[in-house]
CSV table of C-alpha atoms and ligand atoms in Angstrom, one decimal:
chain,number,residue,atom,x,y,z
A,1,MET,CA,16.0,-9.9,15.1
A,2,THR,CA,13.3,-8.9,17.6
A,3,GLU,CA,9.9,-8.7,16.0
A,4,THR,CA,8.8,-5.1,15.4
A,5,ASN,CA,5.1,-4.5,16.0
A,6,PRO,CA,3.9,-2.4,13.1
A,7,PHE,CA,1.2,-0.8,15.2
A,8,GLU,CA,4.0,0.6,17.5
A,9,SER,CA,5.9,1.8,14.4
A,10,LEU,CA,2.8,3.8,13.4
A,11,GLN,CA,2.5,5.4,16.8
A,12,GLU,CA,6.2,6.4,16.8
A,13,GLN,CA,5.7,8.0,13.3
A,14,LEU,CA,2.8,10.1,14.7
A,15,ASP,CA,4.9,11.1,17.7
A,16,ASP,CA,7.7,12.3,15.4
A,17,ALA,CA,5.3,14.4,13.3
A,18,SER,CA,3.6,15.8,16.4
A,19,GLU,CA,6.8,17.6,17.4
A,20,HIS,CA,6.2,19.9,14.5
A,21,LEU,CA,2.5,20.3,15.0
A,22,ASP,CA,0.3,22.2,17.4
A,23,VAL,CA,-1.7,19.1,18.4
A,24,GLY,CA,-2.9,18.5,21.9
A,25,ALA,CA,-2.0,15.2,23.6
A,26,ASP,CA,-5.7,14.3,23.7
A,27,VAL,CA,-6.1,14.7,19.9
A,28,LEU,CA,-2.8,12.9,19.3
A,29,GLU,CA,-4.0,10.0,21.4
A,30,ARG,CA,-7.2,9.8,19.3
A,31,LEU,CA,-5.1,9.6,16.1
A,32,LYS,CA,-3.1,6.6,17.4
A,33,GLN,CA,-6.0,4.2,17.9
A,34,PRO,CA,-8.5,2.7,15.5
A,35,GLU,CA,-12.1,3.7,15.9
A,36,ARG,CA,-13.2,0.1,15.7
A,37,VAL,CA,-12.0,-3.3,14.7
A,38,LEU,CA,-14.2,-6.2,13.5
A,39,GLU,CA,-12.7,-9.6,14.4
A,40,THR,CA,-14.6,-12.6,13.1
A,41,THR,CA,-14.3,-16.3,12.5
A,42,LEU,CA,-15.4,-17.5,9.0
A,43,SER,CA,-16.6,-21.1,8.9
A,44,VAL,CA,-16.4,-22.3,5.3
A,45,GLU,CA,-17.1,-25.6,3.6
A,46,MET,CA,-14.0,-27.0,1.8
A,47,ASP,CA,-14.1,-29.0,-1.4
A,48,ASP,CA,-13.9,-32.3,0.5
A,49,GLY,CA,-17.0,-31.4,2.5
A,50,SER,CA,-15.2,-30.6,5.8
A,51,ILE,CA,-15.6,-27.2,7.5
A,52,GLU,CA,-12.5,-25.0,8.1
A,53,THR,CA,-12.4,-21.8,10.2
A,54,PHE,CA,-10.4,-18.6,9.4
A,55,ARG,CA,-9.7,-15.5,11.5
A,56,ALA,CA,-10.6,-12.3,9.7
A,57,PHE,CA,-10.3,-8.6,10.6
A,58,ARG,CA,-11.4,-5.2,9.4
A,59,SER,CA,-10.0,-2.2,11.2
A,60,GLN,CA,-11.7,1.2,10.6
A,61,PHE,CA,-9.0,3.5,11.9
A,62,ASN,CA,-10.3,7.0,11.2
A,63,GLY,CA,-13.1,8.5,9.2
A,64,ASP,CA,-12.6,12.3,9.8
A,65,ARG,CA,-11.9,13.0,6.1
A,66,GLY,CA,-14.3,10.5,4.5
A,67,PRO,CA,-15.3,6.9,4.3
A,68,TYR,CA,-12.8,4.3,5.6
A,69,LYS,CA,-10.6,3.1,2.7
A,70,GLY,CA,-8.1,0.3,2.3
A,71,GLY,CA,-7.3,-3.1,1.1
A,72,ILE,CA,-7.9,-6.6,2.3
A,73,ARG,CA,-4.9,-9.0,2.5
A,74,TYR,CA,-4.8,-12.8,2.5
A,75,HIS,CA,-1.6,-13.9,4.3
A,76,PRO,CA,-0.7,-16.4,7.0
A,77,GLY,CA,1.1,-13.7,9.0
A,78,VAL,CA,-2.0,-11.4,9.3
A,79,THR,CA,-2.5,-10.3,12.9
A,80,ARG,CA,-4.9,-7.9,14.6
A,81,ASP,CA,-2.1,-5.4,15.3
A,82,GLU,CA,-0.8,-5.6,11.7
A,83,VAL,CA,-4.3,-4.8,10.3
A,84,LYS,CA,-4.6,-1.9,12.8
A,85,ALA,CA,-1.2,-0.5,11.7
A,86,LEU,CA,-2.0,-0.9,8.0
A,87,SER,CA,-5.4,0.8,8.5
A,88,GLY,CA,-3.7,3.7,10.3
A,89,TRP,CA,-1.2,4.1,7.5
A,90,MET,CA,-4.2,4.3,5.1
A,91,VAL,CA,-5.5,7.4,7.1
A,92,TYR,CA,-2.2,9.3,6.6
A,93,LYS,CA,-1.8,8.0,3.0
A,94,THR,CA,-5.2,9.3,1.9
A,95,ALA,CA,-4.5,12.5,3.7
A,96,VAL,CA,-1.0,13.1,2.2
A,97,VAL,CA,-2.4,12.7,-1.4
A,98,ASP,CA,-5.6,14.6,-0.3
A,99,VAL,CA,-8.2,12.2,-1.5
A,100,PRO,CA,-11.4,12.5,0.6
A,101,TYR,CA,-11.2,9.2,2.5
A,102,GLY,CA,-10.3,8.0,6.0
A,103,GLY,CA,-8.4,4.8,6.5
A,104,GLY,CA,-9.2,1.1,7.0
A,105,LYS,CA,-7.7,-2.3,6.3
A,106,GLY,CA,-8.7,-5.9,6.5
A,107,GLY,CA,-7.1,-9.3,6.4
A,108,ILE,CA,-7.8,-13.0,6.6
A,109,VAL,CA,-5.2,-15.4,8.2
A,110,ILE,CA,-4.7,-17.7,5.3
A,111,ASP,CA,-2.2,-19.0,2.8
A,112,PRO,CA,-4.3,-18.7,-0.4
A,113,SER,CA,-1.9,-20.9,-2.4
A,114,GLU,CA,-3.3,-23.9,-0.4
A,115,TYR,CA,-6.9,-23.5,-1.5
A,116,SER,CA,-8.8,-24.0,-4.7
A,117,ALA,CA,-10.5,-21.2,-6.5
A,118,GLY,CA,-13.9,-22.4,-5.4
A,119,GLU,CA,-12.8,-22.5,-1.7
A,120,LEU,CA,-11.3,-19.0,-2.0
A,121,GLU,CA,-14.6,-17.8,-3.5
A,122,ARG,CA,-16.6,-19.2,-0.6
A,123,ILE,CA,-14.1,-17.8,1.9
A,124,THR,CA,-14.2,-14.3,0.3
A,125,ARG,CA,-18.0,-14.3,0.1
A,126,ALA,CA,-18.2,-15.4,3.8
A,127,PHE,CA,-16.1,-12.4,4.7
A,128,ALA,CA,-18.1,-10.1,2.5
A,129,LYS,CA,-21.2,-11.3,4.3
A,130,GLU,CA,-19.7,-10.4,7.7
A,131,LEU,CA,-18.5,-7.1,6.3
A,132,ARG,CA,-21.9,-6.1,4.8
A,133,PRO,CA,-23.2,-4.0,7.7
A,134,PHE,CA,-19.9,-2.1,8.0
A,135,VAL,CA,-19.1,-1.4,4.3
A,136,GLY,CA,-20.8,0.7,1.6
A,137,GLU,CA,-20.0,3.3,-1.0
A,138,ASP,CA,-20.2,6.0,1.6
A,139,LYS,CA,-19.0,4.0,4.7
A,140,ASP,CA,-16.0,1.8,4.1
A,141,ILE,CA,-14.6,0.8,0.8
A,142,PRO,CA,-12.3,-2.3,0.6
A,143,ALA,CA,-9.7,-2.8,-2.2
A,144,PRO,CA,-7.0,-5.3,-3.1
A,145,ASP,CA,-3.8,-5.8,-1.0
A,146,VAL,CA,-1.3,-8.6,-0.6
A,147,ASN,CA,-2.6,-11.8,-2.4
A,148,THR,CA,-5.9,-10.3,-3.4
A,149,GLY,CA,-6.9,-8.7,-6.7
A,150,GLN,CA,-9.7,-8.2,-9.2
A,151,ARG,CA,-11.2,-11.6,-8.7
A,152,GLU,CA,-11.7,-11.2,-5.0
A,153,MET,CA,-13.0,-7.6,-5.4
A,154,ASN,CA,-15.6,-8.8,-8.0
A,155,TRP,CA,-16.8,-11.5,-5.5
A,156,ILE,CA,-17.1,-8.9,-2.7
A,157,LYS,CA,-19.0,-6.5,-5.0
A,158,ASP,CA,-21.3,-9.3,-6.1
A,159,THR,CA,-22.0,-10.6,-2.6
A,160,TYR,CA,-22.8,-7.1,-1.3
A,161,GLU,CA,-25.0,-6.2,-4.3
A,162,LYS,CA,-27.0,-9.4,-4.0
A,163,LEU,CA,-27.5,-9.1,-0.2
A,164,GLU,CA,-28.5,-5.4,-0.6
A,165,ASN,CA,-30.6,-6.1,-3.7
A,166,THR,CA,-29.0,-3.1,-5.5
A,167,THR,CA,-26.2,-2.1,-7.7
A,168,ALA,CA,-23.3,-0.3,-5.8
A,169,PRO,CA,-20.1,-0.8,-7.8
A,170,GLY,CA,-18.3,1.8,-5.6
A,171,VAL,CA,-18.6,-0.5,-2.5
A,172,VAL,CA,-15.2,-1.9,-3.4
A,173,THR,CA,-12.3,-0.8,-5.8
A,174,GLY,CA,-9.8,-2.7,-7.7
A,175,LYS,CA,-12.4,-4.6,-9.7
A,176,ALA,CA,-12.0,-6.0,-13.2
A,177,LEU,CA,-12.7,-3.5,-15.9
A,178,GLU,CA,-15.9,-5.4,-17.0
A,179,ASN,CA,-17.2,-5.3,-13.4
A,180,GLY,CA,-16.8,-1.5,-12.9
A,181,GLY,CA,-13.0,-1.3,-12.5
A,182,SER,CA,-10.8,1.6,-13.7
A,183,GLU,CA,-8.2,1.7,-16.4
A,184,GLY,CA,-4.8,2.0,-14.9
A,185,ARG,CA,-5.7,0.7,-11.4
A,186,VAL,CA,-3.6,-2.5,-11.6
A,187,GLU,CA,-0.5,-0.5,-12.5
A,188,ALA,CA,-1.3,2.5,-10.2
A,189,THR,CA,0.9,1.5,-7.2
A,190,GLY,CA,3.9,0.8,-9.3
A,191,ARG,CA,3.3,4.0,-11.3
A,192,SER,CA,3.2,6.2,-8.2
A,193,THR,CA,6.4,4.5,-7.0
A,194,MET,CA,8.0,5.5,-10.3
A,195,PHE,CA,6.8,9.1,-10.0
A,196,ALA,CA,8.1,9.3,-6.5
A,197,ALA,CA,11.5,7.9,-7.6
A,198,ARG,CA,11.6,10.4,-10.5
A,199,GLU,CA,10.7,13.3,-8.3
A,200,VAL,CA,13.2,12.5,-5.5
A,201,PHE,CA,16.0,12.2,-8.0
A,202,ASP,CA,15.0,15.5,-9.5
A,203,TYR,CA,14.9,17.1,-6.0
A,204,LEU,CA,18.4,15.8,-5.3
A,205,ASP,CA,19.6,17.1,-8.7
A,206,ARG,CA,20.4,13.6,-9.9
A,207,ASP,CA,19.7,11.9,-13.1
A,208,ILE,CA,17.5,8.8,-12.9
A,209,ALA,CA,18.6,7.8,-16.4
A,210,GLY,CA,21.6,5.6,-15.9
A,211,ALA,CA,20.9,5.1,-12.1
A,212,THR,CA,21.1,1.5,-10.9
A,213,VAL,CA,18.1,0.1,-9.1
A,214,ALA,CA,17.3,-3.0,-7.0
A,215,VAL,CA,13.6,-4.0,-6.4
A,216,GLN,CA,12.7,-6.3,-3.5
A,217,GLY,CA,9.4,-8.1,-4.2
A,218,TYR,CA,8.2,-8.8,-7.8
A,219,GLY,CA,4.4,-8.8,-7.3
A,220,ASN,CA,2.1,-6.2,-8.7
A,221,ALA,CA,3.7,-3.2,-7.1
A,222,GLY,CA,7.4,-4.2,-7.5
A,223,SER,CA,7.2,-5.5,-11.1
A,224,VAL,CA,5.3,-2.5,-12.5
A,225,ALA,CA,7.6,-0.1,-10.6
A,226,ALA,CA,10.6,-1.9,-12.1
A,227,GLU,CA,9.2,-1.6,-15.6
A,228,LEU,CA,8.3,2.0,-15.4
A,229,ILE,CA,11.6,3.0,-13.7
A,230,GLU,CA,13.5,1.1,-16.4
A,231,ASP,CA,11.4,3.2,-19.0
A,232,LEU,CA,13.0,6.3,-17.4
A,233,GLY,CA,16.4,5.0,-18.5
A,234,ALA,CA,17.5,3.5,-15.2
A,235,ASP,CA,19.2,0.1,-15.0
A,236,VAL,CA,17.2,-2.3,-12.9
A,237,VAL,CA,20.1,-4.6,-11.9
A,238,ALA,CA,18.4,-6.9,-9.4
A,239,VAL,CA,14.9,-8.0,-8.5
A,240,SER,CA,13.7,-10.6,-6.0
A,241,ASP,CA,10.7,-12.5,-4.7
A,242,SER,CA,10.3,-15.0,-1.8
A,243,SER,CA,12.4,-17.5,-3.9
A,244,GLY,CA,15.5,-15.3,-4.0
A,245,ALA,CA,17.1,-12.6,-6.1
A,246,VAL,CA,18.4,-12.4,-9.7
A,247,HIS,CA,21.1,-10.0,-10.6
A,248,ASP,CA,22.6,-8.6,-13.8
A,249,PRO,CA,25.0,-5.6,-13.4
A,250,ASP,CA,24.2,-4.6,-17.0
A,251,GLY,CA,20.4,-4.3,-16.2
A,252,LEU,CA,17.6,-6.9,-16.4
A,253,ASP,CA,14.8,-6.9,-19.0
A,254,THR,CA,12.1,-6.3,-16.4
A,255,ARG,CA,9.2,-7.3,-18.6
A,256,ASP,CA,11.0,-10.5,-19.6
A,257,VAL,CA,11.5,-11.3,-15.9
A,258,LYS,CA,7.8,-10.7,-15.3
A,259,ASP,CA,6.9,-13.1,-18.1
A,260,PHE,CA,9.2,-15.7,-16.7
A,261,LYS,CA,7.7,-15.3,-13.2
A,262,ARG,CA,4.2,-15.6,-14.7
A,263,GLN,CA,5.2,-18.9,-16.3
A,264,THR,CA,7.2,-20.4,-13.5
A,265,GLY,CA,5.9,-18.8,-10.4
A,266,SER,CA,9.3,-17.2,-9.3
A,267,VAL,CA,12.1,-14.9,-10.6
A,268,THR,CA,14.8,-17.4,-9.7
A,269,GLY,CA,15.9,-19.6,-12.6
A,270,TYR,CA,15.5,-16.7,-15.0
A,271,ASP,CA,18.2,-17.4,-17.6
A,272,GLY,CA,18.8,-13.7,-18.5
A,273,ALA,CA,20.4,-13.1,-15.1
A,274,ALA,CA,24.2,-13.2,-14.5
A,275,GLU,CA,23.8,-14.5,-11.0
A,276,GLU,CA,21.4,-15.4,-8.2
A,277,PHE,CA,21.6,-14.7,-4.5
A,278,GLY,CA,19.4,-14.3,-1.4
A,279,ASN,CA,16.9,-11.5,-0.6
A,280,GLU,CA,19.1,-9.9,2.0
A,281,ASP,CA,22.0,-9.5,-0.5
A,282,LEU,CA,19.7,-7.6,-2.8
A,283,LEU,CA,18.8,-5.2,0.0
A,284,THR,CA,22.5,-4.4,0.6
A,285,LEU,CA,23.6,-4.3,-3.0
A,286,ASP,CA,25.6,-1.3,-4.2
A,287,VAL,CA,22.9,0.5,-6.2
A,288,ASP,CA,21.6,4.1,-6.4
A,289,LEU,CA,18.0,3.3,-5.7
A,290,LEU,CA,16.5,0.6,-3.6
A,291,VAL,CA,12.7,-0.2,-3.9
A,292,PRO,CA,11.4,-2.4,-1.1
A,293,ALA,CA,8.1,-3.8,-2.6
A,294,ALA,CA,7.3,-6.8,-0.4
A,295,LEU,CA,6.1,-6.8,3.3
A,296,GLU,CA,6.5,-4.8,6.5
A,297,ASN,CA,9.8,-4.9,8.4
A,298,ALA,CA,11.9,-6.1,5.5
A,299,ILE,CA,14.8,-4.0,6.6
A,300,ASP,CA,15.7,-3.8,10.3
A,301,GLY,CA,18.4,-1.8,12.0
A,302,ASP,CA,21.2,-4.3,11.3
A,303,LEU,CA,20.4,-4.5,7.6
A,304,ALA,CA,20.0,-0.7,7.4
A,305,ARG,CA,23.6,-0.3,8.4
A,306,GLU,CA,24.6,-2.4,5.4
A,307,VAL,CA,22.3,-0.7,2.9
A,308,GLN,CA,24.4,0.9,0.2
A,309,ALA,CA,21.7,2.7,-1.8
A,310,ASP,CA,21.4,6.4,-1.0
A,311,VAL,CA,17.8,6.6,-2.1
A,312,VAL,CA,15.0,4.3,-0.9
A,313,VAL,CA,11.5,4.5,-2.3
A,314,GLU,CA,9.0,2.4,-0.4
A,315,ALA,CA,6.5,0.6,-2.6
A,316,ALA,CA,5.5,-1.7,0.3
A,317,ASN,CA,3.7,-0.6,3.4
A,318,GLY,CA,6.0,-0.3,6.4
A,319,PRO,CA,9.2,-2.0,4.9
A,320,LEU,CA,11.5,-0.3,7.4
A,321,THR,CA,11.4,-0.9,11.1
A,322,PRO,CA,11.6,2.4,13.2
A,323,THR,CA,15.3,1.5,14.0
A,324,ALA,CA,16.1,1.0,10.3
A,325,ASP,CA,14.5,4.4,9.6
A,326,ASP,CA,16.6,6.0,12.3
A,327,VAL,CA,19.8,4.4,11.0
A,328,LEU,CA,19.1,5.5,7.4
A,329,THR,CA,18.2,9.0,8.5
A,330,GLU,CA,21.5,9.2,10.5
A,331,ARG,CA,23.4,7.9,7.5
A,332,GLY,CA,21.8,10.6,5.2
A,333,VAL,CA,19.9,8.1,3.0
A,334,HIS,CA,16.8,9.7,1.4
A,335,VAL,CA,13.7,7.7,2.0
A,336,VAL,CA,10.5,8.5,0.2
A,337,PRO,CA,7.9,7.1,2.6
A,338,ASP,CA,5.2,4.5,1.7
A,339,ILE,CA,2.3,6.7,2.4
A,340,LEU,CA,3.4,8.8,-0.5
A,341,ALA,CA,5.3,6.5,-2.8
A,342,ASN,CA,2.7,3.7,-3.0
A,343,ALA,CA,-0.3,6.0,-2.7
A,344,GLY,CA,-1.1,5.5,-6.4
A,345,GLY,CA,-3.1,2.5,-5.6
A,346,VAL,CA,-5.6,4.3,-3.4
A,347,THR,CA,-5.5,7.4,-5.6
A,348,VAL,CA,-6.7,5.4,-8.6
A,349,SER,CA,-9.1,3.5,-6.3
A,350,TYR,CA,-10.6,7.0,-5.7
A,351,PHE,CA,-10.8,7.6,-9.4
A,352,GLU,CA,-12.5,4.3,-9.8
A,353,TRP,CA,-15.0,5.2,-7.1
A,354,VAL,CA,-15.7,8.6,-8.7
A,355,GLN,CA,-16.3,6.8,-12.1
A,356,ASN,CA,-18.6,4.3,-10.4
A,357,ARG,CA,-20.6,7.1,-8.7
A,358,GLN,CA,-20.9,9.0,-12.0
A,359,ARG,CA,-21.4,5.9,-14.1
A,360,PHE,CA,-18.8,7.3,-16.5
A,361,GLN,CA,-15.6,5.7,-17.6
A,362,TRP,CA,-12.3,7.6,-17.9
A,363,THR,CA,-9.6,6.9,-20.5
A,364,GLU,CA,-6.3,5.4,-19.3
A,365,ASP,CA,-4.5,8.6,-20.3
A,366,ARG,CA,-6.8,10.6,-18.1
A,367,VAL,CA,-6.3,8.3,-15.2
A,368,ASN,CA,-2.5,8.4,-15.6
A,369,GLU,CA,-2.4,12.2,-16.0
A,370,GLU,CA,-4.5,12.8,-13.0
A,371,LEU,CA,-2.5,10.4,-11.0
A,372,GLU,CA,0.7,12.1,-11.9
A,373,ALA,CA,-0.7,15.5,-10.8
A,374,VAL,CA,-1.8,14.1,-7.4
A,375,ILE,CA,1.5,12.4,-6.7
A,376,THR,CA,3.7,15.4,-7.8
A,377,ASP,CA,1.5,17.8,-5.8
A,378,ALA,CA,1.8,15.5,-2.7
A,379,PHE,CA,5.6,15.3,-3.2
A,380,ASP,CA,5.9,19.1,-3.4
A,381,ALA,CA,3.8,19.5,-0.3
A,382,MET,CA,6.1,17.0,1.5
A,383,ILE,CA,9.2,18.9,0.4
A,384,ASP,CA,7.7,22.2,1.5
A,385,ALA,CA,6.9,20.7,4.9
A,386,HIS,CA,10.4,19.3,5.2
A,387,GLU,CA,12.1,22.6,4.4
A,388,ALA,CA,9.6,24.8,6.5
A,389,ASN,CA,9.9,22.6,9.6
A,390,ASP,CA,13.4,21.2,9.1
A,391,THR,CA,12.0,17.7,9.7
A,392,ARG,CA,14.4,14.9,10.4
A,393,ASN,CA,13.5,13.1,7.2
A,394,LEU,CA,10.9,13.0,4.4
A,395,ARG,CA,8.7,10.5,6.3
A,396,THR,CA,8.2,13.0,9.2
A,397,ALA,CA,7.5,15.7,6.6
A,398,ALA,CA,4.8,13.6,4.9
A,399,TYR,CA,3.2,12.9,8.3
A,400,VAL,CA,3.2,16.6,9.2
A,401,VAL,CA,1.2,17.3,6.0
A,402,ALA,CA,-1.1,14.4,6.6
A,403,VAL,CA,-1.7,14.8,10.3
A,404,ARG,CA,-2.5,18.4,9.9
A,405,ARG,CA,-5.2,17.6,7.3
A,406,VAL,CA,-6.8,15.0,9.6
A,407,VAL,CA,-6.7,17.3,12.6
A,408,ASP,CA,-8.1,20.2,10.7
A,409,ALA,CA,-11.0,18.0,9.5
A,410,TYR,CA,-11.6,16.7,13.0
A,411,GLU,CA,-11.4,20.1,14.7
A,412,GLY,CA,-13.4,21.8,12.0
A,413,SER,CA,-16.3,19.4,12.6
A,414,GLY,CA,-17.0,20.7,16.0
A,415,SER,CA,-17.8,18.5,19.0
A,416,TRP,CA,-20.4,15.8,19.4
A,417,PRO,CA,-21.5,14.7,22.8
B,1,LIG,N1,-3.9,-1.9,-0.6
B,1,LIG,C1,-3.5,-0.7,-1.2
B,1,LIG,C2,-2.7,0.2,-0.2
B,1,LIG,O1,-2.2,-0.3,0.7
B,1,LIG,C3,-4.6,0.0,-1.9
B,1,LIG,C4,-5.8,0.5,-1.0
B,1,LIG,C5,-7.0,1.0,-1.8
B,1,LIG,O2,-6.9,1.1,-3.0
B,1,LIG,O3,-8.0,1.4,-1.1
B,1,LIG,O4,-2.6,1.4,-0.4
């Protein structure tokens, strides 16, 4: 398989949407490049006294609709182009759900499983120190992403507040509740994936109760999506992580699998499953709904030809290569794109930021109700754009909605020399 550069995937997605929009080539070009990218080397003392260096990035893609917003991932595969692509997807994600943010993303090239908690804290604080001039409640607001969570966000908030000699909980979202986090934030990405699955089944006049589901990736997004989709009456027949997949044609107990993974570190070995197989077999399983919830480019063109699900809801960012997207479109598979399906994370980040600014805590019910309204409104706007423009697929429709909002904000601001 040839490596697909996610930054080029983003640019192709914008080209597809521009066919339906009255956007000049100059404005389109502006939407395809980040405004700026910070690339830095962190030098951090390890537990044994040695110094180790780490590459780190923060891309601020577009701020036409508000402060840059997006997560920070810790992964050995992080590259400058990957961070640029992910930051661009955040622009169109915040636009399609209409929260008043631009898009950004960051990453450190690291396998966090190889470092102690103390080392990770020093690495995170070193990055936060580098980020300090660029971030702020009204400038750029980081959040969790792959392999980061409340712990890292608490460290970033604390470093920023200490250096600035202030309190500014809204400088970062995805914090622990006690540190200014929001109810419902941890579950938000999986919850919006569930809403997206429910809405697309409804749109297709199909019953999600009784549908069979496979979920690739059993981290925060995948496991919560699996649980909540099971709660709708669907049968989650297979789930996987990097260790492999577990399958039970009668449906797995998704919460039990999560407990097992929490205890053992992986889903494989789970004794409630009928059989185990590899990740690729999960992606091509004969199910009604496939939820890719791992990393970019999980499904390429060849695999897409083998996919048997007729609905795909993207919980991960960029799980289909552009060729896979073309193949699934040609084959009539309905794909609810990442920028809508997984937008629950950033939407509840926005709610967290609003609560931080107001110093007023919402209940979990309020968070979940407002999230449902945001995702269902965005879904309806995507369907309207699909039907009005006869777009080739739902992804292009979502980009039509999002790009129009970004361009309107840019053009409405007038020109600056
Ligand atoms: N990392 C998440 C995403 O890709 C959440 C970003 C945020 O909450 O700002 O959408």
